XYZ file of C-alpha atoms in Angstrom:
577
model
C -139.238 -32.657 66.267
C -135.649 -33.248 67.017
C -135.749 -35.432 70.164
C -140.113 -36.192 69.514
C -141.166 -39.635 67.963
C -140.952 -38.825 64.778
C -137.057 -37.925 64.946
C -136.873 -41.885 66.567
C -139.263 -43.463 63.286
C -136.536 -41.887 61.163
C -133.145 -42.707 62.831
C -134.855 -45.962 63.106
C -135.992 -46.102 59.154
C -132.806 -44.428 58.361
C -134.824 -42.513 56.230
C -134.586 -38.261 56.275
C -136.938 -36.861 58.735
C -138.953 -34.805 55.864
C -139.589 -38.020 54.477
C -140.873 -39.684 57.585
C -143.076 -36.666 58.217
C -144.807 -36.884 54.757
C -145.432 -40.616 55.465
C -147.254 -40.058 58.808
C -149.281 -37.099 56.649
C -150.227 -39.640 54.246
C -151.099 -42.223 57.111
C -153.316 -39.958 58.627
C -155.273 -38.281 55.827
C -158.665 -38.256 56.317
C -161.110 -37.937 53.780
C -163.680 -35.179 54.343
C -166.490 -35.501 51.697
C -168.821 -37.145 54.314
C -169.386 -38.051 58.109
C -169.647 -41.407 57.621
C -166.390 -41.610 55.177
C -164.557 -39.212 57.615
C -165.651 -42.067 60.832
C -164.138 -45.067 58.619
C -161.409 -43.199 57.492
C -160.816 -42.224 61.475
C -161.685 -46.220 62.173
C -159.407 -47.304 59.741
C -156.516 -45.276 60.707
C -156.657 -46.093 64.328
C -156.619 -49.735 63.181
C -153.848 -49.235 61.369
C -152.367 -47.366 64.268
C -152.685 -50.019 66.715
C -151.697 -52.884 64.592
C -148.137 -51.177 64.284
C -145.128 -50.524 66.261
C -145.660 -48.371 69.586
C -143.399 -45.767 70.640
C -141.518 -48.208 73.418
C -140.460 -50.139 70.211
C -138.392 -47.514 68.900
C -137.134 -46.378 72.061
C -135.949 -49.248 72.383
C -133.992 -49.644 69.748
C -132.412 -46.135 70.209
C -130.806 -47.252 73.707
C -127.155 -48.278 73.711
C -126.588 -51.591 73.456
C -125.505 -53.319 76.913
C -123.455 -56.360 75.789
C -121.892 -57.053 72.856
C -123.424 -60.577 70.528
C -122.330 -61.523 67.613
C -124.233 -59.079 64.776
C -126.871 -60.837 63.246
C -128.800 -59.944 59.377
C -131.541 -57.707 60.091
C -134.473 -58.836 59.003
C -137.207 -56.148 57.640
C -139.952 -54.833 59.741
C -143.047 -56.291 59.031
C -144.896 -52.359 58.714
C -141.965 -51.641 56.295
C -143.589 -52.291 52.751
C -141.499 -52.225 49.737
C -143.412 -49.031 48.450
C -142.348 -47.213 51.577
C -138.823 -47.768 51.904
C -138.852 -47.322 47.877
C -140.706 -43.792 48.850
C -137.728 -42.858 50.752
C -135.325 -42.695 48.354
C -136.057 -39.239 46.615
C -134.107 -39.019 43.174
C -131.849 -35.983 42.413
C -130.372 -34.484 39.444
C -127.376 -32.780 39.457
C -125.923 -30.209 36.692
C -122.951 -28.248 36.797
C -122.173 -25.091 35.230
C -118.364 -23.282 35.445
C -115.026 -24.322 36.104
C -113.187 -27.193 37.608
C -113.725 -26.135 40.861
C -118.005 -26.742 40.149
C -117.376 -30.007 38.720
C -115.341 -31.345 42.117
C -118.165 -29.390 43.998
C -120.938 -31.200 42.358
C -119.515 -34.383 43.496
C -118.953 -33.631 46.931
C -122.367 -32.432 47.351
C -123.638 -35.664 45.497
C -121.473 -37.665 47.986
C -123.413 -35.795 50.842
C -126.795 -36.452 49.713
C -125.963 -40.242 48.381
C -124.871 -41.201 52.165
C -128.119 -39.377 53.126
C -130.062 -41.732 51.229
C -130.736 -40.141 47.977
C -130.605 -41.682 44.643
C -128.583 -39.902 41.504
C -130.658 -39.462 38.379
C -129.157 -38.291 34.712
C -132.610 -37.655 33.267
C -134.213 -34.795 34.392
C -137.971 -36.072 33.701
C -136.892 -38.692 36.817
C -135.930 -35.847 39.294
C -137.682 -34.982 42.318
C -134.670 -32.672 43.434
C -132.656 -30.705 40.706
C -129.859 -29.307 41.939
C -127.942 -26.711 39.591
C -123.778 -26.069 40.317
C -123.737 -22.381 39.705
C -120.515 -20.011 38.742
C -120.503 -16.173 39.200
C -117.395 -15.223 37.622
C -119.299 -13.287 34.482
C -122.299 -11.956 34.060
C -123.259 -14.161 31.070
C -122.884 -17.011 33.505
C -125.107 -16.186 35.701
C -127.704 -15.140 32.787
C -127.559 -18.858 31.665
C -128.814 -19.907 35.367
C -131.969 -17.288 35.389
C -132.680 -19.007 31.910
C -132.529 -22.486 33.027
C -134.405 -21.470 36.313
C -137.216 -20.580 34.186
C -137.389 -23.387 32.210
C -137.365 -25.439 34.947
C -140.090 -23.775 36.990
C -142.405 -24.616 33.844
C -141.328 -28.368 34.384
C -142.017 -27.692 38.055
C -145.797 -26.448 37.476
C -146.435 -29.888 34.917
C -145.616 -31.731 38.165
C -148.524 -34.348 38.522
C -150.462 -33.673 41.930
C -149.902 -37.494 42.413
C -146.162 -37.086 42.792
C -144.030 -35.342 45.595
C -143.438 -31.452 44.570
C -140.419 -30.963 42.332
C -137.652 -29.274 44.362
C -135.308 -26.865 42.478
C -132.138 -25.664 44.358
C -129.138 -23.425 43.369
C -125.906 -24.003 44.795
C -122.440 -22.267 44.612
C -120.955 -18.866 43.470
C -123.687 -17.418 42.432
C -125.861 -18.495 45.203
C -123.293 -17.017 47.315
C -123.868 -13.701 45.685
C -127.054 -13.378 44.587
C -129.362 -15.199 47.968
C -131.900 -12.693 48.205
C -132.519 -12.309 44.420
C -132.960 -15.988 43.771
C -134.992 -16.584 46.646
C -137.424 -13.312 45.776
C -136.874 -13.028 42.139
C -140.640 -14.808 40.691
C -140.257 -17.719 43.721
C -138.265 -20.281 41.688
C -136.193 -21.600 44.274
C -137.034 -23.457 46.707
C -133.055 -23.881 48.439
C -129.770 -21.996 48.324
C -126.528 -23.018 49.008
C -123.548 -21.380 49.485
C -120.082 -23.617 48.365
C -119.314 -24.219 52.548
C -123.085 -24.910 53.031
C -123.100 -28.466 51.292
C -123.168 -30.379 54.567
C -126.418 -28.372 55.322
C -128.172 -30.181 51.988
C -130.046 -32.550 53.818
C -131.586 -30.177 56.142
C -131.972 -27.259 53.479
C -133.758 -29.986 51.509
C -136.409 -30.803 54.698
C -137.307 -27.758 55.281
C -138.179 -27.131 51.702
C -140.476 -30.214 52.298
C -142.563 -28.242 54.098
C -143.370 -25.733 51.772
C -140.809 -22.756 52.925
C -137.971 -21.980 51.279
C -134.331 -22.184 52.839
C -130.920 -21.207 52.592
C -127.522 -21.033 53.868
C -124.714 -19.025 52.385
C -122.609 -18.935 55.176
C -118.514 -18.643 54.230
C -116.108 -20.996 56.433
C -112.735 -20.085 57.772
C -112.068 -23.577 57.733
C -114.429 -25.610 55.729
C -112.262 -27.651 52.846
C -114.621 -30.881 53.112
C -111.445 -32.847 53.643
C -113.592 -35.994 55.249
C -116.031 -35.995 52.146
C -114.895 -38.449 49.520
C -116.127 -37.324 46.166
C -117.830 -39.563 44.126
C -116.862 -39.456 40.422
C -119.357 -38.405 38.221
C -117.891 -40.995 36.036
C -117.573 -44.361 37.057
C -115.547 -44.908 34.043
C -113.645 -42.000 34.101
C -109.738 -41.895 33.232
C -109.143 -38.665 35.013
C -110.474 -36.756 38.324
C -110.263 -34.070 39.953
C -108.764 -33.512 44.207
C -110.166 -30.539 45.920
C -106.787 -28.853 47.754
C -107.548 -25.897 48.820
C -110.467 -23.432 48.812
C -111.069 -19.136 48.644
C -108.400 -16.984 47.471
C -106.455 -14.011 49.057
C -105.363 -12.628 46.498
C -108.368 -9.637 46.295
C -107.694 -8.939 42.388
C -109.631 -5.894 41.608
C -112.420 -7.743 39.146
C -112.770 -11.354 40.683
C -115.371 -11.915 42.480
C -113.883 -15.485 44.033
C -112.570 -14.136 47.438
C -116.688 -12.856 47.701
C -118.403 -15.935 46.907
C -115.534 -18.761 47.937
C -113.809 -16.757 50.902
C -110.753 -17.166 52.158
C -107.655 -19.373 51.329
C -107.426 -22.224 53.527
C -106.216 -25.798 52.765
C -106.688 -29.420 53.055
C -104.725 -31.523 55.586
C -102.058 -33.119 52.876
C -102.982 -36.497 54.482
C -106.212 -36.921 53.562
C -105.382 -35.514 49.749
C -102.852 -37.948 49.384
C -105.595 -40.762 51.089
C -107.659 -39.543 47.732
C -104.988 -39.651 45.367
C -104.565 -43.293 46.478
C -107.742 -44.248 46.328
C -108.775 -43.048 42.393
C -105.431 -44.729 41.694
C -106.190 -48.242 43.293
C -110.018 -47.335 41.197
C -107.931 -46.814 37.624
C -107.785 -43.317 37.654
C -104.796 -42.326 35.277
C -105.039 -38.972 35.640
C -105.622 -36.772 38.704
C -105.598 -33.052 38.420
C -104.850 -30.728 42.191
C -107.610 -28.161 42.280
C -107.749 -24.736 43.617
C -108.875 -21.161 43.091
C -104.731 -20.375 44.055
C -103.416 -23.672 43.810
C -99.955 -23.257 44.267
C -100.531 -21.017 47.693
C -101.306 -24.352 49.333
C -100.425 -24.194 52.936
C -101.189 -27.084 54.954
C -100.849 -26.501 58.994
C -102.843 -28.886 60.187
C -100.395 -30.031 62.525
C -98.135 -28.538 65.246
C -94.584 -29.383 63.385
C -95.574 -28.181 60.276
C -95.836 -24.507 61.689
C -92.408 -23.798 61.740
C -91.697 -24.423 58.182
C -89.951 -21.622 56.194
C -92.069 -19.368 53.840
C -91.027 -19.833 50.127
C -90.093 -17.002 48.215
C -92.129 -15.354 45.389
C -91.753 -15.309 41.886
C -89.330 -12.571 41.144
C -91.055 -8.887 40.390
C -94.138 -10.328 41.977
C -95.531 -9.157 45.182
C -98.939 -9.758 47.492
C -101.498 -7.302 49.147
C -100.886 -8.860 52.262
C -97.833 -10.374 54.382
C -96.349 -13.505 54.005
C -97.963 -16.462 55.146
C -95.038 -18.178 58.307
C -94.996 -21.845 58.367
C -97.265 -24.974 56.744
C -96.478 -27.546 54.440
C -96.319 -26.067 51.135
C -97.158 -26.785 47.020
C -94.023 -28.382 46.449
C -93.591 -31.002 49.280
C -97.817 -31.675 48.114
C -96.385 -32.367 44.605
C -93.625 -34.622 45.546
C -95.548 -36.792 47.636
C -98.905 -37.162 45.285
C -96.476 -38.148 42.398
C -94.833 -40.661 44.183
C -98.456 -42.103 45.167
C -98.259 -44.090 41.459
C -95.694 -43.498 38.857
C -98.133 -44.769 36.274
C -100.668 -41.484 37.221
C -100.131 -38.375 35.633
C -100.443 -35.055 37.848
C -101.995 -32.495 36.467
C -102.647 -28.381 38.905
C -104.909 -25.393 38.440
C -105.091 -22.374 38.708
C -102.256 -21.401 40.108
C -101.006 -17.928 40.209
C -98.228 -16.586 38.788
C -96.475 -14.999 42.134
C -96.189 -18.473 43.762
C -93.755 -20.390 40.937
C -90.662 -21.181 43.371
C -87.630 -22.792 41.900
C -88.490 -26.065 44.047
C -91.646 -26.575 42.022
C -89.774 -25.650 38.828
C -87.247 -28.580 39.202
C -89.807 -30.910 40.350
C -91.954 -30.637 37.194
C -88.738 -30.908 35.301
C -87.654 -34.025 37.537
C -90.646 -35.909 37.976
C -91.567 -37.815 34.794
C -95.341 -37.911 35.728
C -95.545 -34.622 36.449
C -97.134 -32.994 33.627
C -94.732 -30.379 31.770
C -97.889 -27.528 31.360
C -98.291 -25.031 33.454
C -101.276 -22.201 33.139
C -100.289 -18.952 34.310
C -102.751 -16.518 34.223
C -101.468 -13.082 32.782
C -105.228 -11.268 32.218
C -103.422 -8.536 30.702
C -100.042 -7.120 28.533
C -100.032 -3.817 29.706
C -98.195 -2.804 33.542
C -101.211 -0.275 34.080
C -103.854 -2.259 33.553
C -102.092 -4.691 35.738
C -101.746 -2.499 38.356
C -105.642 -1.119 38.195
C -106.654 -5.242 38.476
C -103.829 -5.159 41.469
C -102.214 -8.611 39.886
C -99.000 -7.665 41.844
C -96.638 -7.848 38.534
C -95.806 -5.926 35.593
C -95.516 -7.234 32.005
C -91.486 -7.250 32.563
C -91.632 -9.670 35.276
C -94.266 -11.984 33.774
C -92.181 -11.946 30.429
C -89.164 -13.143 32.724
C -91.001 -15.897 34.542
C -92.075 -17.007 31.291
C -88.527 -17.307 30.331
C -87.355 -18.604 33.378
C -90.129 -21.470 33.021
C -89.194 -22.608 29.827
C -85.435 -22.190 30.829
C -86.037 -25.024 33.488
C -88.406 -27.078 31.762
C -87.907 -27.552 28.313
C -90.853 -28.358 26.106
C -93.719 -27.032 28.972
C -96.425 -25.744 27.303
C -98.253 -23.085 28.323
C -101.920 -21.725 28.437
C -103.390 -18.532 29.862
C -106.205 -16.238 31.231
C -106.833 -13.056 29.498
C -109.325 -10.036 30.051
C -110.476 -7.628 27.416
C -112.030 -4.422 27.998
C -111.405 -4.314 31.747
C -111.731 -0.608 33.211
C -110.060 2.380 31.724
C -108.483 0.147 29.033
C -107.250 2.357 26.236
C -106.060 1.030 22.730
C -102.394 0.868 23.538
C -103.022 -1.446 26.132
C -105.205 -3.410 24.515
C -102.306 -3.837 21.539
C -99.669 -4.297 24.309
C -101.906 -7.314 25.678
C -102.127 -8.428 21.598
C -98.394 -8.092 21.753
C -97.728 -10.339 24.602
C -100.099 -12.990 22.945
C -97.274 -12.878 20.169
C -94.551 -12.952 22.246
C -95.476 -15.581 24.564
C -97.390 -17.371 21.972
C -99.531 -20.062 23.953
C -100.624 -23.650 23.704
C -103.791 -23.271 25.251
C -105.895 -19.710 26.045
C -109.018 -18.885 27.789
C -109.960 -14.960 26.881
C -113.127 -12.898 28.063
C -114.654 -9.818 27.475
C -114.957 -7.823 30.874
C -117.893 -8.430 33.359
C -117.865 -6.297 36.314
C -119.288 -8.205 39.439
C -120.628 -6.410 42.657
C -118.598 -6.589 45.578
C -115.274 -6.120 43.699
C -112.707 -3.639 43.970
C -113.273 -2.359 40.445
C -117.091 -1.844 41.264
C -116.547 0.167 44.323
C -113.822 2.065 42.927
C -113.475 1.866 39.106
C -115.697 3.021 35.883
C -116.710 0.128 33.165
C -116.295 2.626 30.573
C -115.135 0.688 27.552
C -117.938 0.334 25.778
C -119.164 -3.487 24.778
C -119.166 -2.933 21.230
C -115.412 -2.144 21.808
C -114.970 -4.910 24.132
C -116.321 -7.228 21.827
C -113.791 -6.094 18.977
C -111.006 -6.030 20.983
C -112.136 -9.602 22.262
C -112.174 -11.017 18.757
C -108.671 -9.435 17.997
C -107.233 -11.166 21.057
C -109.087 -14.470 20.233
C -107.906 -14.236 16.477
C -104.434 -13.733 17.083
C -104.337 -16.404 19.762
C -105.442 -19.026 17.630
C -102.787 -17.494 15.047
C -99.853 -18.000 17.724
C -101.413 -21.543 19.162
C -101.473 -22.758 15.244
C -97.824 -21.895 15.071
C -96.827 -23.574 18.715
C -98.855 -26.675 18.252
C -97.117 -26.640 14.418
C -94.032 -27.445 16.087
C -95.502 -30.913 17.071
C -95.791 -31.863 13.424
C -93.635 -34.952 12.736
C -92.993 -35.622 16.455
C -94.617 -38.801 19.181
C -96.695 -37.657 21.665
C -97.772 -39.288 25.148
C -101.263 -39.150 24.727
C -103.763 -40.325 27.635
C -106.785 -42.116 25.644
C -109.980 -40.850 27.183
C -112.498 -42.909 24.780
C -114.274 -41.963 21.367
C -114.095 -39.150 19.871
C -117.407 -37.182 19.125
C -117.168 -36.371 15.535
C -116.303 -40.042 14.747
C -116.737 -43.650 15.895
C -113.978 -44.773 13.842
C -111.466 -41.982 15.722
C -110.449 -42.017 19.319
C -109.848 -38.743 21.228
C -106.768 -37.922 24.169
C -104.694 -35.315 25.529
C -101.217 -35.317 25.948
C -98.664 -33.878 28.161
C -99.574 -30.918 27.041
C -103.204 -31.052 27.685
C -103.572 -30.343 23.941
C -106.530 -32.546 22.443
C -104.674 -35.494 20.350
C -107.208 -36.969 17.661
C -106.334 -40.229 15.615
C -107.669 -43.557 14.064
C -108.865 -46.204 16.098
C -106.601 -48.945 14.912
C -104.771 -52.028 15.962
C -101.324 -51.401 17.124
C -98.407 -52.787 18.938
C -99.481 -53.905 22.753
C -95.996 -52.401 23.989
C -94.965 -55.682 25.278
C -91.882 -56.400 22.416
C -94.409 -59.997 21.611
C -95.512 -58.864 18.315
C -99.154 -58.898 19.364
C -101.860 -56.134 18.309
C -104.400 -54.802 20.620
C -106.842 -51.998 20.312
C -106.652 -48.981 22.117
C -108.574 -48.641 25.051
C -109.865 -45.304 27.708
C -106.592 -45.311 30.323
C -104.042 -46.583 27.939
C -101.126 -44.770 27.580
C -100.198 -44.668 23.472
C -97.788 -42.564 21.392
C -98.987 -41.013 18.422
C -97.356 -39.366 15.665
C -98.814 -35.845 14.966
C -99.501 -35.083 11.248
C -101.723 -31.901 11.272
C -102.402 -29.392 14.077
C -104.665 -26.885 14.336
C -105.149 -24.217 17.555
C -107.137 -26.469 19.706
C -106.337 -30.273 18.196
C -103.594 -32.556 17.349
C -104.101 -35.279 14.297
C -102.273 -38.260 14.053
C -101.699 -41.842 13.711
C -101.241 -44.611 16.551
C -97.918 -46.307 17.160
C -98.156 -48.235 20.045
C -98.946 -48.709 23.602
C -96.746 -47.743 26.350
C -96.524 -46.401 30.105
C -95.583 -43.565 31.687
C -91.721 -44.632 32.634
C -91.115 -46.262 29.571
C -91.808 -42.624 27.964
C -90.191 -40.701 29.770
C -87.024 -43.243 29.698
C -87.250 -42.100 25.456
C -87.483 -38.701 25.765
């Protein structure tokens, strides 16, 4: 149907062709329980048929105009009734499972779909499409997804025959990995997408109109969805997230990313820093870069940006593959988004630990909006394990980029990534990794037990032969003496102001509001009236986007306590420190 009639009722309806092709079905249904029904139903129809538009209408109105006039408001076809163009508008539900990465994915493909005339839905009873934002990374994950497929295949078979079929689609990582499964696996899909298939929603979504299921899964060389403006999934929000750069090169022998994201490439810095603008000029306060290897952004999107020098790696770090000539690079993408709005705080992750040159260093240091926390992934304490996950350092040179970070920026706090259990793990490494933990002793940590994925290096070429009982001990050791360390580091806060970001209430109490701070360590504290900031003497109550100091009292591993002070801004903050 791409150049028939019906392709010219839709363009003209602006409604998607799978729509258009349902109404004509409905148009020309014709009841069969008789011959003398089935005549007035044929009757009828034709009458209907001739009292509408005819097919010189629409071509018409698909020929370039001739002249230009002065644009007049359309006024609505006469054949258009308000159910129809009411029909059009198919509601979809989004949920999002994962990391960062998901959540910014979620709204670009909502942004996709919304300009393709589909309506956004938070209750899932309202859905006619539900669309589930999938991560791969562990195997747990992904057994959360089969779960939910299930119960949403029972929802599908309540469907009432009166409505349109309920749609269920999976899109992301795990989609990228697992097509064939979740297309075969008990029919409860009826569309997969692959993260650099989102511009192929609408079609995906047709042809599953039809009855047959579809998919794409394709990976991009270049896709980075650098002309799609997400929409927030919170009006309201204080904070957002800006896609950078997808894929990863980095081939680590248990990630599955480079598999089911492909390979690095970047956003044109232009259109980030476009963005950036924008959620500013909308409120934002908060914006945070995104990417699976943040910091290896490399923008050569244009012809004078090829020649640029290649920065250097962290020291004791190395790559599986040769450095990357020319492009734009992290730190000239820093500068510029934090000079966007002084009054915005930036925020980056992940980044890996290899790509920490001095230039980014000083700027975190310099910039006062710059947040001073940096997450650098370590996964393990001991060199051999290292090695076997091919992370390109040893515990020596982590240990001296850790002091070489808090050498140039004083204060930063620090969070992690850390793996237990991962192949041919013995005890002493697992007590060097609960060594570093005490060494380094974190802000923030994020620590697994080992999931080997398909695809990977380790599954091609490595046994999972620590057993899960042992996995899950060692696990618990590593969480216990994390929060043990974190107690201790957020301790030190005790007695001191914080910059804390107000994000609204907080969920164990109306009467307490909730924030994060430079830190990105929760800050908890009453919701009282304080001092505006202004030096008038008037009191205001804190509101989501303020800026306020707050003096810890208590801390904990996760959460700061304490009691308002006042409002304030960014500059005047950082002109106290």
């Amino acid at each position: 149907f791409a150049s028939g009639p019906e392709w010219l009722f839709a363009k003209h309806l602006k409604a998607p062709l799978h729509t258009v092709m349902r109404w004509l079905k409905k148009f020309s249904r014709v009841p069969t329980r008789g011959r003398g029904e089935r005549n007035r139903g044929l009757e009828d129809f034709s009458a209907r048929l001739a009292a509408g538009p005819t097919l010189q209408h629409f071509l018409r109105n698909t020929s370039p105009p001739q002249e230009t006039h002065p644009q007049l408001e359309e006024e609505p076809e006469p054949y258009l009734t308000s159910s129809i163009l009411e029909e059009a508008r198919r509601k979809v539900y989004l949920e999002t499972y994962g990391c960062q990465m998901n959540v910014n994915d979620t709204e670009i493909a909502w942004a996709i779909l919304r300009k393709s005339g589909y309506l956004r839905t938070h209750q899932l009873e309202e859905a006619d499409v539900i669309l589930l934002v999938t991560c791969s990374v562990r195997e747990k994950a992904e057994q959360a997804i089969w779960n939910r497929l299930r119960h949403l295949t029972a929802l599908k078979s309540k469907r009432l025959r009166s409505q349109a079929p309920l749609r269920i689609g999976i899109l992301g990582c795990m989609a990228e990995r697992l097509r064939e499964e979740i297309l075969h696996k008990e029919k409860l899909v009826d569309i997969v997408a692959g993260p650099d298939a989102y511009r192929d929603l609408p079609r995906l979504l047709a042809v599953a109109e039809t009855g047959q299921q579809a998919a794409n899964v394709l990976l991009s060389l270049d896709e980075t969805y650098a002309d799609v403006l997400p929409v927030q999934t919170s009006p309201d929000a204080t904070s957002a997230f800006v896609s950078i750069m997808r894929g990863c090169d980095n081939m680590c022998s248990y990630c599955i990313v480079p598999f089911t994201r492909g390979r690095e490439r970047s956003r044109p810095m232009a259109s980030i820093l476009r963005e950036v603008k924008l959620l500013s000029d909308q409120g934002v306060k908060e914006v945070t870069l995104l990417g699976q290897n943040v910091n290896s952004f490399r923008d050569t999107s244009e012809v004078q940006f090829r020649s640029a020098a290649a920065p250097g790696l962290s020291r004791g770090f190395s790559t599986i593959y040769k450095a990357k000539e020319g492009g734009l690079r992290f730190a000239h993408l820093l500068d510029q988004a934090s000079r966007v709005d002084p009054e915005m705080r930036i925020r980056f992750t992940s980044p890996h630990p290899k790509d920490f040159p001095d230039e980014v260093l000083q700027l975190i240091r310099e910039r006062h909006n710059i947040c001073k926390q940096l997450h650098l992934p370590a996964q393990s304490g001991s060199s051999r394990i290292l090695e076997a996950m091919r992370r390109g350092y040893t515990r020596e040179a982590y240990l001296e980029l850790i002091q070489h970070v808090r050498d140039s920026i004083p204060g930063v706090s620090l969070s992690s990534d850390f793996i237990a259990g991962f192949c041919g793990e013995t005890e002493d490494d697992h007590q060097q990794t609960v060594s570093l933990l005490r060494q380094v002793r974190y802000n923030v940590g994020f620590l697994f037990a080992y999931s080997m994925r398909q695809k990977t290096r380790a599954y091609h070429r490595l046994q999972d032969d620590v057993p899960a009982e042992v996995k899950r001990r060692r696990l618990e050791e590593l969480i216990s003496v994390f929060r043990e360390e974190a107690t201790r580091a957020n301790g030190a806060m005790v007695g001191r102001s914080q910059l804390v970001l107000v994000e609204g209430p907080s969920k164990r109490s109306a009467a307490e509001l909730c924030g994060r701070n430079d830190g990105n360590i929760r800050v908890i504290f009453p919701d009282t009236e304080m001092e505006d900031g202004t030096g008038s003497g008037a009191v205001v109550r804190a509101q989501p986007g303020d800026y306020v100091l707050v003096k810890v009292t208590s801390a904990s591993s996760q959460t700061l306590k304490g009691v308002l002070l006042r409002r304030t801004t960014l500059r005047e903050s950082a002109a106290h420190r």
